[in-house]
PDB file of C-alpha atoms in Angstrom:
ATOM      1  CA  MET A1020      85.918 105.990 130.471  1.00 74.00           C
ATOM      2  CA  LYS A1021      87.616 102.482 130.561  1.00 91.00           C
ATOM      3  CA  ILE A1022      89.138 100.772 127.510  1.00 96.00           C
ATOM      4  CA  PRO A1023      87.114  97.496 126.561  1.00 97.00           C
ATOM      5  CA  THR A1024      88.729  94.524 127.531  1.00 97.00           C
ATOM      6  CA  ILE A1025      88.818  91.280 126.824  1.00 97.00           C
ATOM      7  CA  ASP A1026      89.792  88.012 128.994  1.00 96.00           C
ATOM      8  CA  PHE A1027      91.060  85.874 125.774  1.00 96.00           C
ATOM      9  CA  SER A1028      90.769  82.662 128.086  1.00 95.00           C
ATOM     10  CA  GLU A1029      86.963  83.219 128.261  1.00 95.00           C
ATOM     11  CA  VAL A1030      86.025  82.467 124.251  1.00 94.00           C
ATOM     12  CA  ASN A1031      86.217  79.370 124.385  1.00 90.00           C
ATOM     13  CA  GLY A1032      84.431  78.615 128.144  1.00 89.00           C
ATOM     14  CA  ASP A1033      82.030  78.963 129.310  1.00 92.00           C
ATOM     15  CA  ASN A1034      81.512  82.708 129.453  1.00 93.00           C
ATOM     16  CA  ARG A1035      82.337  82.896 125.851  1.00 94.00           C
ATOM     17  CA  ALA A1036      79.098  84.847 125.305  1.00 94.00           C
ATOM     18  CA  ARG A1037      79.930  87.319 127.022  1.00 94.00           C
ATOM     19  CA  ALA A1038      83.457  87.878 125.301  1.00 96.00           C
ATOM     20  CA  LEU A1039      82.058  88.014 122.291  1.00 95.00           C
ATOM     21  CA  SER A1040      79.671  90.370 123.144  1.00 95.00           C
ATOM     22  CA  VAL A1041      82.299  92.581 124.765  1.00 96.00           C
ATOM     23  CA  LEU A1042      84.473  92.419 121.519  1.00 97.00           C
ATOM     24  CA  HIS A1043      81.500  93.087 119.237  1.00 94.00           C
ATOM     25  CA  ASP A1044      80.858  96.110 121.303  1.00 96.00           C
ATOM     26  CA  ALA A1045      84.647  97.261 121.221  1.00 97.00           C
ATOM     27  CA  CYS A1046      84.687  96.427 117.032  1.00 96.00           C
ATOM     28  CA  LEU A1047      81.762  98.819 116.922  1.00 94.00           C
ATOM     29  CA  ASN A1048      81.757 101.956 118.701  1.00 96.00           C
ATOM     30  CA  TRP A1049      85.665 102.129 120.066  1.00 97.00           C
ATOM     31  CA  GLY A1050      87.851 100.499 116.830  1.00 97.00           C
ATOM     32  CA  PHE A1051      90.377  99.575 119.771  1.00 98.00           C
ATOM     33  CA  PHE A1052      90.399  96.939 123.100  1.00 98.00           C
ATOM     34  CA  MET A1053      92.479  94.998 125.086  1.00 97.00           C
ATOM     35  CA  ILE A1054      93.232  91.737 125.232  1.00 97.00           C
ATOM     36  CA  GLU A1055      94.030  89.675 128.937  1.00 97.00           C
ATOM     37  CA  ASN A1056      95.312  86.239 129.649  1.00 96.00           C
ATOM     38  CA  HIS A1057      96.129  86.231 125.655  1.00 97.00           C
ATOM     39  CA  GLY A1058      98.345  82.663 126.366  1.00 96.00           C
ATOM     40  CA  ILE A1059     101.891  83.923 125.830  1.00 97.00           C
ATOM     41  CA  GLU A1060     104.070  83.618 128.610  1.00 97.00           C
ATOM     42  CA  GLU A1061     104.847  86.485 130.388  1.00 96.00           C
ATOM     43  CA  ALA A1062     108.784  85.459 130.316  1.00 97.00           C
ATOM     44  CA  VAL A1063     108.463  85.772 126.346  1.00 97.00           C
ATOM     45  CA  LEU A1064     107.370  89.182 126.201  1.00 97.00           C
ATOM     46  CA  GLU A1065     109.628  90.761 128.819  1.00 97.00           C
ATOM     47  CA  LYS A1066     112.702  88.869 126.972  1.00 97.00           C
ATOM     48  CA  VAL A1067     111.498  90.417 123.705  1.00 98.00           C
ATOM     49  CA  LYS A1068     110.991  94.161 125.517  1.00 97.00           C
ATOM     50  CA  LEU A1069     114.334  93.686 126.938  1.00 97.00           C
ATOM     51  CA  LEU A1070     116.385  92.573 123.484  1.00 97.00           C
ATOM     52  CA  VAL A1071     114.602  95.439 121.517  1.00 97.00           C
ATOM     53  CA  ASN A1072     115.211  98.192 124.556  1.00 97.00           C
ATOM     54  CA  THR A1073     119.332  96.343 124.395  1.00 97.00           C
ATOM     55  CA  HIS A1074     119.452  97.034 121.007  1.00 96.00           C
ATOM     56  CA  TYR A1075     117.943 100.652 120.825  1.00 97.00           C
ATOM     57  CA  ASP A1076     120.160 101.444 123.540  1.00 97.00           C
ATOM     58  CA  GLU A1077     123.348 100.026 122.031  1.00 96.00           C
ATOM     59  CA  THR A1078     123.213 100.787 117.913  1.00 96.00           C
ATOM     60  CA  MET A1079     119.935 103.076 117.716  1.00 96.00           C
ATOM     61  CA  LYS A1080     120.123 105.677 120.362  1.00 97.00           C
ATOM     62  CA  ASP A1081     122.718 107.901 119.757  1.00 97.00           C
ATOM     63  CA  LYS A1082     122.056 107.933 116.372  1.00 96.00           C
ATOM     64  CA  PHE A1083     118.758 109.194 116.581  1.00 97.00           C
ATOM     65  CA  TYR A1084     119.848 112.125 119.203  1.00 97.00           C
ATOM     66  CA  ASP A1085     122.846 112.797 116.249  1.00 97.00           C
ATOM     67  CA  SER A1086     119.356 113.799 113.697  1.00 95.00           C
ATOM     68  CA  GLU A1087     118.663 116.123 111.413  1.00 92.00           C
ATOM     69  CA  VAL A1088     115.325 116.007 113.582  1.00 94.00           C
ATOM     70  CA  ALA A1089     116.716 115.711 116.794  1.00 95.00           C
ATOM     71  CA  LYS A1090     119.313 118.750 116.375  1.00 93.00           C
ATOM     72  CA  ASN A1091     116.986 121.087 114.201  1.00 92.00           C
ATOM     73  CA  LEU A1092     113.799 120.532 117.027  1.00 94.00           C
ATOM     74  CA  GLY A1093     113.814 124.606 118.498  1.00 86.00           C
ATOM     75  CA  LYS A1094     115.912 125.863 115.869  1.00 86.00           C
ATOM     76  CA  ILE A1095     113.635 125.485 112.407  1.00 75.00           C
ATOM     77  CA  GLN A1096     110.442 124.722 112.315  1.00 75.00           C
ATOM     78  CA  LEU A1097     109.914 120.627 111.750  1.00 76.00           C
ATOM     79  CA  PHE A1098     107.466 119.099 109.204  1.00 80.00           C
ATOM     80  CA  ASP A1099     106.324 116.146 108.167  1.00 88.00           C
ATOM     81  CA  VAL A1100     108.554 114.407 111.013  1.00 93.00           C
ATOM     82  CA  ASP A1101     107.729 111.871 113.850  1.00 96.00           C
ATOM     83  CA  TRP A1102     109.831 112.250 117.054  1.00 97.00           C
ATOM     84  CA  GLU A1103     110.650 108.217 116.367  1.00 97.00           C
ATOM     85  CA  SER A1104     113.632 105.935 116.460  1.00 97.00           C
ATOM     86  CA  THR A1105     111.925 102.989 114.063  1.00 97.00           C
ATOM     87  CA  PHE A1106     112.434  99.982 111.796  1.00 96.00           C
ATOM     88  CA  PHE A1107     109.995  97.485 110.516  1.00 96.00           C
ATOM     89  CA  ILE A1108     110.341  93.848 110.535  1.00 96.00           C
ATOM     90  CA  SER A1109     108.596  91.644 107.783  1.00 97.00           C
ATOM     91  CA  HIS A1110     107.964  88.134 109.336  1.00 97.00           C
ATOM     92  CA  LYS A1111     105.318  86.582 106.674  1.00 96.00           C
ATOM     93  CA  PRO A1112     105.729  85.261 103.877  1.00 96.00           C
ATOM     94  CA  THR A1113     108.890  85.753 104.169  1.00 94.00           C
ATOM     95  CA  SER A1114     111.281  87.167 107.300  1.00 95.00           C
ATOM     96  CA  ASN A1115     114.072  89.666 106.416  1.00 95.00           C
ATOM     97  CA  ILE A1116     114.726  90.355 110.261  1.00 92.00           C
ATOM     98  CA  SER A1117     117.954  87.905 109.540  1.00 86.00           C
ATOM     99  CA  ARG A1118     118.978  90.686 107.053  1.00 88.00           C
ATOM    100  CA  PHE A1119     119.017  93.900 109.740  1.00 85.00           C
ATOM    101  CA  PRO A1120     122.449  94.608 110.791  1.00 80.00           C
ATOM    102  CA  ASN A1121     123.220  94.792 114.204  1.00 88.00           C
ATOM    103  CA  ILE A1122     120.262  92.583 115.608  1.00 92.00           C
ATOM    104  CA  SER A1123     121.281  90.168 117.476  1.00 94.00           C
ATOM    105  CA  ASP A1124     120.588  85.939 117.307  1.00 94.00           C
ATOM    106  CA  HIS A1125     118.869  86.452 120.476  1.00 96.00           C
ATOM    107  CA  LEU A1126     116.318  88.829 119.413  1.00 96.00           C
ATOM    108  CA  CYS A1127     115.528  86.900 115.960  1.00 95.00           C
ATOM    109  CA  LYS A1128     114.943  83.690 117.901  1.00 96.00           C
ATOM    110  CA  ALA A1129     112.868  85.573 120.158  1.00 97.00           C
ATOM    111  CA  MET A1130     110.572  87.461 117.731  1.00 96.00           C
ATOM    112  CA  GLU A1131     110.269  84.888 115.080  1.00 96.00           C
ATOM    113  CA  GLU A1132     110.414  81.280 117.228  1.00 96.00           C
ATOM    114  CA  GLU A1133     108.908  82.235 120.329  1.00 97.00           C
ATOM    115  CA  TYR A1134     106.592  85.714 119.920  1.00 98.00           C
ATOM    116  CA  ILE A1135     105.468  86.046 116.459  1.00 98.00           C
ATOM    117  CA  PRO A1136     103.916  83.024 115.923  1.00 98.00           C
ATOM    118  CA  GLN A1137     102.192  83.100 118.729  1.00 98.00           C
ATOM    119  CA  LEU A1138     100.879  86.305 118.102  1.00 98.00           C
ATOM    120  CA  VAL A1139      99.401  85.656 114.652  1.00 98.00           C
ATOM    121  CA  MET A1140      97.509  82.547 116.329  1.00 98.00           C
ATOM    122  CA  ILE A1141      95.875  85.201 118.231  1.00 98.00           C
ATOM    123  CA  ALA A1142      95.243  87.537 115.544  1.00 98.00           C
ATOM    124  CA  GLU A1143      93.519  84.815 113.445  1.00 98.00           C
ATOM    125  CA  LYS A1144      91.557  84.232 116.424  1.00 98.00           C
ATOM    126  CA  LEU A1145      90.142  87.429 116.359  1.00 98.00           C
ATOM    127  CA  ALA A1146      89.647  87.190 113.158  1.00 97.00           C
ATOM    128  CA  GLU A1147      87.295  84.497 113.860  1.00 97.00           C
ATOM    129  CA  LEU A1148      85.646  85.647 116.097  1.00 97.00           C
ATOM    130  CA  MET A1149      84.721  89.200 114.384  1.00 95.00           C
ATOM    131  CA  CYS A1150      82.975  87.338 111.345  1.00 92.00           C
ATOM    132  CA  GLU A1151      81.284  85.211 114.454  1.00 91.00           C
ATOM    133  CA  ASN A1152      79.768  88.871 115.375  1.00 90.00           C
ATOM    134  CA  LEU A1153      79.373  89.970 111.767  1.00 87.00           C
ATOM    135  CA  GLY A1154      76.954  86.601 110.485  1.00 83.00           C
ATOM    136  CA  LEU A1155      79.787  85.421 108.075  1.00 87.00           C
ATOM    137  CA  GLN A1156      81.413  82.342 107.988  1.00 89.00           C
ATOM    138  CA  LYS A1157      84.194  81.031 110.303  1.00 93.00           C
ATOM    139  CA  THR A1158      87.643  81.447 108.294  1.00 94.00           C
ATOM    140  CA  TYR A1159      86.124  85.091 105.849  1.00 93.00           C
ATOM    141  CA  ILE A1160      88.497  86.905 107.061  1.00 95.00           C
ATOM    142  CA  LYS A1161      91.748  84.693 107.098  1.00 96.00           C
ATOM    143  CA  GLN A1162      90.827  83.411 103.202  1.00 95.00           C
ATOM    144  CA  LEU A1163      90.308  87.075 102.419  1.00 94.00           C
ATOM    145  CA  PHE A1164      93.797  87.836 103.629  1.00 97.00           C
ATOM    146  CA  ASN A1165      95.504  84.910 102.380  1.00 95.00           C
ATOM    147  CA  GLY A1166      96.038  85.721  98.597  1.00 90.00           C
ATOM    148  CA  THR A1167      97.946  83.121  97.576  1.00 92.00           C
ATOM    149  CA  LYS A1168     100.801  83.625  99.464  1.00 91.00           C
ATOM    150  CA  GLY A1169      99.188  83.901 103.083  1.00 95.00           C
ATOM    151  CA  PRO A1170      98.532  87.236 105.242  1.00 97.00           C
ATOM    152  CA  SER A1171     101.428  89.858 105.452  1.00 98.00           C
ATOM    153  CA  VAL A1172     102.651  89.721 108.820  1.00 98.00           C
ATOM    154  CA  GLY A1173     105.034  92.228 110.077  1.00 98.00           C
ATOM    155  CA  THR A1174     105.992  94.148 112.657  1.00 98.00           C
ATOM    156  CA  LYS A1175     107.250  98.238 113.282  1.00 98.00           C
ATOM    157  CA  VAL A1176     109.260  98.375 116.311  1.00 97.00           C
ATOM    158  CA  ALA A1177     109.606 101.940 117.558  1.00 98.00           C
ATOM    159  CA  LYS A1178     111.242 104.193 120.601  1.00 98.00           C
ATOM    160  CA  TYR A1179     109.777 107.354 120.903  1.00 98.00           C
ATOM    161  CA  PRO A1180     113.332 108.749 122.597  1.00 98.00           C
ATOM    162  CA  GLU A1181     113.021 111.680 125.662  1.00 97.00           C
ATOM    163  CA  CYS A1182     111.963 114.961 123.677  1.00 97.00           C
ATOM    164  CA  PRO A1183     113.387 117.988 125.417  1.00 96.00           C
ATOM    165  CA  ARG A1184     110.644 120.039 123.544  1.00 95.00           C
ATOM    166  CA  PRO A1185     107.191 117.683 123.629  1.00 95.00           C
ATOM    167  CA  GLU A1186     105.203 121.128 122.282  1.00 94.00           C
ATOM    168  CA  LEU A1187     106.888 121.567 119.044  1.00 94.00           C
ATOM    169  CA  VAL A1188     106.637 117.730 117.816  1.00 95.00           C
ATOM    170  CA  ARG A1189     104.679 114.360 117.460  1.00 96.00           C
ATOM    171  CA  GLY A1190     106.194 111.229 118.740  1.00 97.00           C
ATOM    172  CA  LEU A1191     103.896 109.866 115.870  1.00 97.00           C
ATOM    173  CA  ARG A1192     101.552 112.353 113.715  1.00 96.00           C
ATOM    174  CA  GLU A1193      97.782 111.089 113.538  1.00 96.00           C
ATOM    175  CA  HIS A1194      96.630 108.255 111.120  1.00 97.00           C
ATOM    176  CA  THR A1195      94.726 105.551 110.803  1.00 97.00           C
ATOM    177  CA  ASP A1196      96.308 101.906 110.083  1.00 98.00           C
ATOM    178  CA  ALA A1197      96.337 100.427 106.612  1.00 97.00           C
ATOM    179  CA  GLY A1198      96.001  97.000 107.197  1.00 97.00           C
ATOM    180  CA  GLY A1199      94.044  94.805 109.027  1.00 98.00           C
ATOM    181  CA  ILE A1200      94.525  94.002 112.696  1.00 98.00           C
ATOM    182  CA  ILE A1201      97.384  95.246 114.971  1.00 98.00           C
ATOM    183  CA  LEU A1202      98.527  93.937 117.959  1.00 98.00           C
ATOM    184  CA  LEU A1203     100.806  96.131 120.012  1.00 98.00           C
ATOM    185  CA  LEU A1204     103.067  95.253 122.920  1.00 98.00           C
ATOM    186  CA  GLN A1205     103.914  98.242 124.578  1.00 96.00           C
ATOM    187  CA  ASP A1206     105.496 100.027 127.389  1.00 93.00           C
ATOM    188  CA  ASP A1207     104.246  99.288 130.821  1.00 94.00           C
ATOM    189  CA  LYS A1208     105.751 102.467 132.365  1.00 95.00           C
ATOM    190  CA  VAL A1209     105.694 105.260 129.735  1.00 96.00           C
ATOM    191  CA  PRO A1210     102.219 106.786 127.769  1.00 96.00           C
ATOM    192  CA  GLY A1211     102.184 108.499 125.185  1.00 97.00           C
ATOM    193  CA  LEU A1212      99.344 106.657 122.688  1.00 98.00           C
ATOM    194  CA  GLU A1213      96.109 108.269 122.108  1.00 98.00           C
ATOM    195  CA  PHE A1214      93.127 107.397 120.158  1.00 97.00           C
ATOM    196  CA  GLN A1215      90.013 109.385 119.107  1.00 96.00           C
ATOM    197  CA  LYS A1216      86.971 109.013 120.882  1.00 94.00           C
ATOM    198  CA  ASP A1217      83.621 110.659 119.592  1.00 93.00           C
ATOM    199  CA  GLY A1218      85.584 113.234 118.534  1.00 93.00           C
ATOM    200  CA  GLU A1219      88.129 113.844 121.774  1.00 95.00           C
ATOM    201  CA  TRP A1220      91.756 112.390 122.009  1.00 97.00           C
ATOM    202  CA  PHE A1221      91.292 109.220 124.819  1.00 96.00           C
ATOM    203  CA  LYS A1222      94.809 108.833 125.932  1.00 96.00           C
ATOM    204  CA  ILE A1223      95.690 104.631 126.179  1.00 97.00           C
ATOM    205  CA  PRO A1224      98.022 103.996 129.586  1.00 95.00           C
ATOM    206  CA  PRO A1225     100.916 101.802 129.618  1.00 94.00           C
ATOM    207  CA  SER A1226     100.096  98.710 129.314  1.00 93.00           C
ATOM    208  CA  LYS A1227     100.324  96.556 132.782  1.00 91.00           C
ATOM    209  CA  ASN A1228     100.397  92.624 133.151  1.00 92.00           C
ATOM    210  CA  ASN A1229     101.895  92.774 129.534  1.00 94.00           C
ATOM    211  CA  ALA A1230      98.189  92.745 127.990  1.00 97.00           C
ATOM    212  CA  ILE A1231      97.757  93.296 124.100  1.00 98.00           C
ATOM    213  CA  PHE A1232      96.237  96.509 122.981  1.00 98.00           C
ATOM    214  CA  VAL A1233      94.483  95.590 119.727  1.00 98.00           C
ATOM    215  CA  ASN A1234      93.453  98.375 116.870  1.00 98.00           C
ATOM    216  CA  ILE A1235      91.315  98.295 113.962  1.00 98.00           C
ATOM    217  CA  GLY A1236      92.981  98.686 110.356  1.00 98.00           C
ATOM    218  CA  ASP A1237      91.245 100.238 107.405  1.00 97.00           C
ATOM    219  CA  GLN A1238      91.059  96.885 105.549  1.00 97.00           C
ATOM    220  CA  ILE A1239      88.436  95.291 108.169  1.00 96.00           C
ATOM    221  CA  GLU A1240      86.409  98.751 107.785  1.00 95.00           C
ATOM    222  CA  VAL A1241      86.289  98.001 103.929  1.00 93.00           C
ATOM    223  CA  LEU A1242      85.120  94.355 104.562  1.00 92.00           C
ATOM    224  CA  THR A1243      82.571  95.094 107.096  1.00 92.00           C
ATOM    225  CA  ASN A1244      81.114  97.803 104.953  1.00 88.00           C
ATOM    226  CA  GLY A1245      82.123 100.363 107.815  1.00 90.00           C
ATOM    227  CA  LYS A1246      80.421  98.894 110.696  1.00 91.00           C
ATOM    228  CA  TYR A1247      83.958  97.794 112.207  1.00 95.00           C
ATOM    229  CA  LYS A1248      85.857 101.145 111.763  1.00 93.00           C
ATOM    230  CA  SER A1249      89.291 102.151 111.654  1.00 97.00           C
ATOM    231  CA  ILE A1250      90.278 104.512 114.031  1.00 96.00           C
ATOM    232  CA  LEU A1251      92.922 107.833 114.149  1.00 97.00           C
ATOM    233  CA  HIS A1252      95.855 107.689 116.819  1.00 98.00           C
ATOM    234  CA  ARG A1253      98.993 109.561 117.466  1.00 98.00           C
ATOM    235  CA  VAL A1254     101.990 109.471 119.773  1.00 98.00           C
ATOM    236  CA  LEU A1255     103.296 112.291 121.590  1.00 97.00           C
ATOM    237  CA  ALA A1256     106.127 113.120 122.541  1.00 96.00           C
ATOM    238  CA  GLU A1257     107.215 112.832 126.635  1.00 97.00           C
ATOM    239  CA  LYS A1258     110.083 114.634 127.926  1.00 96.00           C
ATOM    240  CA  GLU A1259     110.733 112.113 130.461  1.00 95.00           C
ATOM    241  CA  GLY A1260     110.908 108.278 129.464  1.00 95.00           C
ATOM    242  CA  SER A1261     111.296 106.345 126.194  1.00 97.00           C
ATOM    243  CA  ARG A1262     108.559 104.968 124.617  1.00 98.00           C
ATOM    244  CA  LEU A1263     108.695 101.165 123.795  1.00 98.00           C
ATOM    245  CA  SER A1264     106.396  99.993 121.177  1.00 98.00           C
ATOM    246  CA  ILE A1265     106.543  96.887 119.587  1.00 98.00           C
ATOM    247  CA  ALA A1266     103.489  96.589 116.578  1.00 98.00           C
ATOM    248  CA  THR A1267     102.487  93.645 114.542  1.00 98.00           C
ATOM    249  CA  PHE A1268     100.231  93.718 111.486  1.00 98.00           C
ATOM    250  CA  TYR A1269      98.683  90.982 111.082  1.00 98.00           C
ATOM    251  CA  ASN A1270      97.480  92.410 107.315  1.00 98.00           C
ATOM    252  CA  PRO A1271      96.511  90.866 103.466  1.00 98.00           C
ATOM    253  CA  ALA A1272      98.415  89.472 101.432  1.00 97.00           C
ATOM    254  CA  THR A1273     100.049  92.261  98.488  1.00 95.00           C
ATOM    255  CA  ASP A1274      97.502  89.859  96.150  1.00 95.00           C
ATOM    256  CA  ALA A1275      94.632  89.985  98.226  1.00 96.00           C
ATOM    257  CA  VAL A1276      91.427  91.324  96.860  1.00 94.00           C
ATOM    258  CA  ILE A1277      89.743  93.508  99.668  1.00 93.00           C
ATOM    259  CA  SER A1278      85.529  94.052  99.154  1.00 87.00           C
ATOM    260  CA  PRO A1279      82.946  94.533 101.488  1.00 84.00           C
ATOM    261  CA  ALA A1280      81.567  91.009 102.577  1.00 81.00           C
ATOM    262  CA  ALA A1281      78.118  92.634 101.973  1.00 58.00           C
ATOM    263  CA  GLU A1282      76.649  95.030  98.532  1.00 36.00           C
ATOM    264  CA  ALA A1283      79.128  97.197  98.364  1.00 37.00           C
ATOM    265  CA  LEU A1284      79.379 100.507 100.518  1.00 51.00           C
ATOM    266  CA  TYR A1285      82.578 100.717 100.002  1.00 59.00           C
ATOM    267  CA  PRO A1286      85.561 101.073  97.376  1.00 64.00           C
ATOM    268  CA  GLY A1287      86.295  97.141  96.818  1.00 66.00           C
ATOM    269  CA  GLY A1288      88.009  94.653  94.128  1.00 76.00           C
ATOM    270  CA  TYR A1289      91.090  96.522  94.577  1.00 82.00           C
ATOM    271  CA  ARG A1290      94.487  94.896  95.285  1.00 87.00           C
ATOM    272  CA  PHE A1291      95.895  95.713  98.704  1.00 92.00           C
ATOM    273  CA  GLU A1292      99.290  96.147  97.103  1.00 91.00           C
ATOM    274  CA  ASP A1293      97.985  99.426  95.414  1.00 87.00           C
ATOM    275  CA  TYR A1294      95.874 100.957  98.441  1.00 89.00           C
ATOM    276  CA  LEU A1295      99.323 100.548 100.140  1.00 91.00           C
ATOM    277  CA  LYS A1296     101.000 102.225  97.764  1.00 86.00           C
ATOM    278  CA  PHE A1297      98.270 104.865  97.699  1.00 82.00           C
ATOM    279  CA  TYR A1298      98.199 105.167 101.635  1.00 91.00           C
ATOM    280  CA  ASN A1299     102.139 105.770 102.229  1.00 88.00           C
ATOM    281  CA  THR A1300     101.395 109.175 100.446  1.00 84.00           C
ATOM    282  CA  THR A1301      98.155 109.933 102.505  1.00 86.00           C
ATOM    283  CA  LYS A1302      99.102 108.279 105.567  1.00 90.00           C
ATOM    284  CA  PHE A1303      97.897 111.395 107.737  1.00 90.00           C
ATOM    285  CA  GLY A1304      95.614 112.605 105.502  1.00 85.00           C
ATOM    286  CA  ASP A1305      91.691 111.859 106.248  1.00 75.00           C
ATOM    287  CA  LYS A1306      90.941 108.142 105.016  1.00 82.00           C
ATOM    288  CA  GLU A1307      87.379 109.047 103.391  1.00 74.00           C
ATOM    289  CA  LYS A1308      89.228 110.747 100.463  1.00 73.00           C
ATOM    290  CA  ARG A1309      91.491 107.455 100.642  1.00 79.00           C
ATOM    291  CA  PHE A1310      88.388 105.197 100.266  1.00 78.00           C
ATOM    292  CA  GLY A1311      86.914 107.322  97.324  1.00 73.00           C
ATOM    293  CA  SER A1312      89.964 107.480  95.082  1.00 74.00           C
ATOM    294  CA  MET A1313      90.755 103.987  95.409  1.00 75.00           C
ATOM    295  CA  LYS A1314      86.313 104.095  94.602  1.00 71.00           C
ATOM    296  CA  ASN A1315      87.120 106.150  91.170  1.00 68.00           C
ATOM    297  CA  MET A1316      90.590 103.722  90.246  1.00 66.00           C
TER     298      MET A1316
END
């Protein structure tokens, strides 16, 4: 099977109908897709990846291999752990990147001024196209996500280091994402990411030509009444190579009230902040039980 791929240069051109059709099928039947020709300059993407890799090598790599997880691999049974070195940057409604220790000014500027603004525009355009496919007002998702302060946008920067015993641990355990639209700039050489498709695990190959990988979060599933579903995914630990993952989340504001666009088939009328608190303790559990608990609340 080939991952659905959308040529983003077509969404405003003569082949717009084809691009919309591919997007709709991907959201209905896959929960993830690739976008090519998205308009972000290759130089910007390569700069971000280089700076993140440099930051990891200089400030994070030694700490990871000196951690209890790394030192105890193969010695004791490890529970509730992931083989990853990571940090999370908040961009909107306010940025916290300048408060991280040891992050260079070059990385701050590349993320905040060159990369993230363009990525947010892509996420908002995808939201508009989803609305068009669903017969909703073009700005429905954007307005729903805005709350009183605008959407929540953040980036999980992760490295999945080389693992001497990859059969003993996951890079990242199986889960769905809590939020809305997730845009991933990933490694172009080292594999490991897998999504579930029709009950089987589907390998997502490293991205070529800086294509952006996109997947749907729980809030899109709720607001579409389950039509567009969030999908289980995981990262396998790899024995050779350290995998790079820069995942940006276009999420609802914490005070955004999420409800289905039509008759309520899913839980609705909750604050995303409340869902996120519940998600943090049930991330690796059954999302249907999570939805049921929110409905009961």
